[in-house]
XYZ file of C-alpha atoms in Angstrom:
337
model
C 7.071 -18.729 -27.998
C 3.566 -18.242 -26.563
C 4.322 -14.577 -25.848
C 5.351 -14.037 -29.478
C 2.080 -15.562 -30.728
C 0.009 -13.312 -28.431
C 1.935 -10.216 -29.500
C 1.541 -11.108 -33.192
C -2.210 -11.535 -32.706
C -2.424 -8.132 -31.025
C -0.518 -6.442 -33.839
C -2.690 -8.043 -36.522
C -5.857 -6.977 -34.680
C -4.659 -3.409 -34.250
C -3.513 -3.193 -37.848
C -6.864 -4.414 -39.164
C -8.825 -2.155 -36.832
C -6.969 1.063 -37.687
C -6.897 0.778 -41.491
C -3.131 1.192 -41.679
C -1.427 1.377 -45.032
C 0.092 -1.825 -46.393
C 3.365 -2.609 -44.694
C 2.582 -0.382 -41.693
C 2.305 -1.956 -38.271
C 1.406 -0.656 -34.836
C 3.766 -1.881 -32.169
C 2.970 -2.157 -28.493
C 5.615 0.504 -27.810
C 3.925 2.957 -30.208
C 0.497 2.306 -28.736
C 1.830 2.649 -25.191
C 3.474 5.971 -26.031
C 0.267 7.340 -27.561
C -1.920 6.224 -24.665
C 0.609 7.566 -22.152
C 0.290 10.978 -23.790
C -3.486 10.815 -23.345
C -3.009 10.017 -19.661
C -0.587 12.888 -19.075
C -2.959 15.376 -20.715
C -6.098 14.373 -18.802
C -7.026 16.504 -15.774
C -9.031 13.660 -14.228
C -5.845 11.577 -13.938
C -3.630 14.346 -12.590
C -2.289 13.840 -9.058
C -1.737 17.521 -8.421
C -3.087 18.705 -5.085
C -1.570 15.976 -2.935
C 1.205 18.250 -1.699
C 0.676 20.894 0.988
C 1.734 24.498 0.474
C 3.062 24.646 4.024
C 2.646 23.284 7.547
C -0.934 23.437 8.799
C -2.435 23.238 12.280
C -3.454 19.804 13.478
C -6.498 19.657 15.757
C -5.072 16.773 17.732
C -7.128 14.670 20.131
C -7.636 15.595 23.774
C -7.141 12.235 25.548
C -6.725 11.382 29.191
C -3.418 12.401 30.733
C -0.676 10.384 29.041
C 2.912 10.053 30.140
C 5.426 11.119 27.528
C 6.534 8.057 25.564
C 9.981 6.663 26.260
C 11.118 7.352 22.702
C 11.708 10.905 21.582
C 8.491 12.338 20.158
C 6.835 15.576 19.220
C 4.361 15.028 22.021
C 1.220 17.176 21.557
C 0.710 17.763 25.282
C 4.160 19.375 25.400
C 3.058 22.074 22.938
C 0.171 24.422 22.314
C -0.291 22.736 18.965
C 1.207 20.702 16.175
C 1.665 21.744 12.562
C 2.551 19.418 9.724
C 2.552 19.171 5.968
C 3.554 16.918 3.089
C 5.903 18.126 0.369
C 6.358 16.299 -2.943
C 9.644 16.806 -4.766
C 9.260 14.387 -7.680
C 6.601 12.268 -9.354
C 6.657 9.750 -12.181
C 4.207 7.397 -13.917
C 4.400 4.418 -16.253
C 1.574 2.988 -18.358
C 1.492 -0.820 -18.644
C -0.921 -2.384 -21.158
C -2.781 -5.285 -19.534
C -5.254 -6.350 -22.225
C -5.135 -5.141 -25.833
C -7.882 -5.587 -28.412
C -8.755 -3.913 -31.715
C -11.199 -1.467 -30.073
C -10.478 -1.595 -26.320
C -7.305 -1.475 -24.252
C -7.024 -1.909 -20.479
C -3.944 -0.484 -18.789
C -2.464 -0.035 -15.328
C -0.879 3.297 -14.423
C 1.890 2.799 -11.865
C 3.450 5.844 -10.283
C 5.860 7.024 -7.621
C 5.616 10.101 -5.415
C 8.848 11.154 -3.715
C 9.078 13.771 -1.017
C 9.109 14.395 2.715
C 6.712 15.054 5.553
C 7.506 17.716 8.115
C 5.918 18.118 11.550
C 6.567 20.564 14.360
C 5.256 21.369 17.832
C 4.641 25.054 18.452
C 4.240 27.402 21.380
C 3.621 31.130 21.670
C 6.715 33.315 21.834
C 7.180 36.454 23.986
C 5.352 38.612 21.444
C 2.501 36.062 21.088
C 3.880 34.926 17.750
C 3.806 31.204 16.980
C 7.247 29.634 17.363
C 8.065 26.110 16.172
C 10.050 24.574 19.029
C 10.276 20.892 18.072
C 10.430 19.494 14.529
C 11.084 16.365 12.531
C 11.368 15.658 8.806
C 10.907 12.253 7.161
C 11.465 11.259 3.541
C 9.030 8.930 1.790
C 8.478 7.220 -1.541
C 4.850 6.393 -2.206
C 3.594 4.038 -4.925
C 0.342 4.791 -6.762
C -1.829 2.499 -8.868
C -4.948 2.975 -10.958
C -6.439 1.348 -14.054
C -7.707 2.950 -17.260
C -9.864 1.715 -20.122
C -9.115 3.151 -23.574
C -11.540 2.903 -26.505
C -10.885 3.376 -30.214
C -13.015 6.166 -31.714
C -11.403 6.562 -35.162
C -9.222 4.952 -37.804
C -7.117 7.799 -39.166
C -3.810 6.207 -38.201
C -3.079 8.993 -35.686
C -3.159 7.024 -32.444
C -3.713 9.991 -30.147
C -6.753 11.006 -32.191
C -8.063 7.495 -32.727
C -8.085 6.536 -29.041
C -9.828 8.095 -26.052
C -10.008 7.384 -22.328
C -13.306 5.576 -21.866
C -13.104 4.833 -18.149
C -10.862 5.065 -15.119
C -10.734 3.755 -11.574
C -9.874 5.593 -8.406
C -6.161 5.800 -7.604
C -4.610 4.057 -4.601
C -1.398 5.407 -3.074
C 0.441 3.484 -0.362
C 3.614 3.948 1.641
C 4.540 1.675 4.529
C 2.402 -1.223 5.692
C 0.533 -0.229 8.859
C -2.561 1.708 7.777
C -5.154 1.245 5.053
C -8.455 2.733 3.901
C -11.166 0.076 3.860
C -14.269 2.012 2.791
C -15.449 5.482 1.773
C -19.064 6.633 2.093
C -20.518 9.972 1.021
C -23.924 11.094 2.180
C -26.504 13.881 1.797
C -28.779 13.276 4.784
C -29.880 16.631 6.084
C -28.131 19.224 8.177
C -26.632 16.732 10.619
C -25.622 14.412 7.755
C -25.583 11.463 10.157
C -25.133 8.162 8.388
C -28.207 5.992 8.866
C -27.875 3.181 6.349
C -27.800 2.618 2.611
C -30.758 4.941 1.991
C -28.599 7.866 3.128
C -25.545 6.914 1.082
C -24.958 8.691 -2.204
C -21.622 7.066 -2.967
C -19.738 4.078 -1.536
C -16.340 2.679 -2.499
C -14.728 -0.402 -0.945
C -11.004 -1.014 -1.066
C -11.483 -4.507 -2.549
C -13.273 -3.126 -5.623
C -11.202 0.004 -6.045
C -9.116 -1.104 -9.045
C -11.990 -2.928 -10.748
C -14.686 -0.246 -10.627
C -14.475 1.988 -13.706
C -16.032 5.439 -14.012
C -16.662 7.144 -17.324
C -17.221 10.873 -17.839
C -20.969 10.522 -17.429
C -20.977 8.609 -14.134
C -18.294 10.381 -12.134
C -19.600 11.394 -8.713
C -21.314 14.754 -9.119
C -21.855 17.324 -6.386
C -23.668 20.607 -5.999
C -21.403 23.575 -5.499
C -21.120 24.670 -1.844
C -23.637 22.048 -0.621
C -22.029 20.196 2.343
C -21.221 16.516 1.911
C -20.838 14.123 4.828
C -17.965 11.644 4.577
C -17.387 8.415 6.519
C -14.034 6.665 6.218
C -13.302 3.228 7.672
C -9.612 2.618 8.378
C -7.441 -0.234 9.607
C -4.191 -0.043 11.557
C -2.016 -3.148 11.880
C -0.215 -1.557 14.850
C 1.446 -0.903 17.071
C -0.892 2.072 17.450
C 0.450 5.327 18.857
C -1.257 5.865 22.270
C -3.047 9.095 21.459
C -6.737 9.007 20.595
C -7.419 6.788 17.612
C -3.748 6.550 16.617
C -4.380 7.866 13.079
C -5.090 11.055 11.218
C -7.635 11.024 8.395
C -7.894 14.053 6.153
C -9.322 15.063 2.813
C -7.990 17.346 0.115
C -10.311 18.609 -2.601
C -10.073 21.141 -5.371
C -8.893 21.818 -8.898
C -5.650 23.213 -10.220
C -2.432 24.189 -8.515
C -2.940 26.025 -5.245
C -6.725 25.599 -5.242
C -6.992 22.648 -2.863
C -8.560 22.746 0.579
C -7.562 20.432 3.434
C -9.730 19.255 6.327
C -9.387 16.679 9.120
C -12.013 14.049 9.901
C -12.545 12.814 13.467
C -13.207 9.545 15.300
C -14.090 11.164 18.638
C -17.883 10.871 18.525
C -18.162 14.580 17.679
C -20.405 16.322 15.152
C -21.576 13.684 12.643
C -19.245 10.982 13.992
C -21.609 8.483 15.619
C -19.273 6.333 17.751
C -15.924 7.380 19.199
C -12.802 5.308 18.470
C -14.528 2.745 16.235
C -12.114 3.330 13.314
C -14.825 5.151 11.325
C -13.737 8.751 10.819
C -16.400 11.294 9.937
C -16.626 14.871 8.797
C -18.236 17.282 6.386
C -16.701 19.121 3.485
C -18.076 21.793 1.201
C -17.356 21.493 -2.537
C -16.155 24.573 -4.358
C -18.734 27.039 -5.749
C -20.719 25.952 -8.774
C -18.812 26.970 -11.935
C -20.331 28.450 -15.075
C -19.482 25.229 -16.896
C -18.843 21.704 -15.650
C -15.345 21.087 -14.302
C -13.502 18.021 -13.087
C -12.255 18.365 -9.515
C -10.240 15.886 -7.467
C -10.860 14.453 -4.026
C -8.152 12.726 -1.967
C -8.888 10.833 1.238
C -5.831 9.897 3.277
C -5.041 8.051 6.490
C -1.696 8.602 8.261
C -0.311 6.600 11.133
C 0.063 9.114 13.948
C 3.514 7.818 14.881
C 4.577 8.881 11.384
C 4.010 12.473 12.473
C 5.281 12.319 16.035
C 7.996 9.633 16.383
C 11.328 10.223 14.597
C 12.273 6.516 14.568
C 8.998 5.429 12.960
C 8.885 5.084 9.184
C 6.204 6.955 7.276
C 2.950 4.962 6.933
C 0.088 6.351 4.895
C -2.495 5.468 2.269
C -4.740 7.624 0.105
C -7.561 7.107 -2.359
C -7.999 9.711 -5.079
C -11.145 10.137 -7.154
C -12.188 12.747 -9.731
C -15.641 14.293 -9.381
C -17.778 16.840 -11.229
C -19.311 20.129 -10.168
C -21.692 21.279 -12.889
C -23.955 24.326 -13.394
C -26.966 21.996 -13.393
C -27.727 21.447 -9.709
C -29.554 18.170 -10.350
C -27.650 15.093 -9.231
C -27.876 12.186 -11.669
C -28.691 8.670 -10.411
C -25.519 7.035 -9.221
């Protein structure tokens, strides 16, 4: 009975706010359908770019001499290198309305990514060509979650025209239970881009606030085209940890549009701008795409993978990513953030 009263109140509020004709009534299903269409047509909410076009080289760690694990693995020391990639075969989303008012609606977007990850150890063949000599393929189904705030901007009765996306959170995608991303930091602190405290941090995002921190179009992170950005990613691994370096891979994908994404690995080896080796803080630098003639929304994905997911056939796939839209604009000035 209580649910019916709440729903009736919502319908009355929406009807009064949208100046519907007498006898007309906006149902939750109609509103959900209209807002879902807005979500599907918004580039900032698109999850394109998460898939890899093929298998890419992995600059794996160079640890002390390890014995090959008892279980069957694609053991890096047995090969000149390792290549791997993620392939997405299907994706779906659902929009669930959490809080509905006459002028503001909060919703959760739940999604599923289905696909497989493929890894292979390679050696040089007789003609110096790269030959994949050891491979594994694992299926996965990854859940994604983000929240969106919709605002009413008109009262024509056309829901897709009367409502706009007023804010969105980052998106969290998780598969398995071993690894998680705890914090992201972005910095512009000179050529070395070494993190030296809050004064050097341009942007920070904690996992605990991820689904409560909303960004509108004006306060999306904004970067200068081709100006390097230092990134620091804190990860957690519930174990058991694969006995090779840090036990994880952390990588970023950034770009816009199909086939325009770049991929780069971060390191926890105390190299380059990584301050301390094996402290679960991965570091690296990435260079945003060239400055466009007009402002464009790009997408940045930061992902941690359990290394056993790539190398041990018996291990299930464990991974987590955070996705965030950002702007590259002709104006090189960065707004306060």
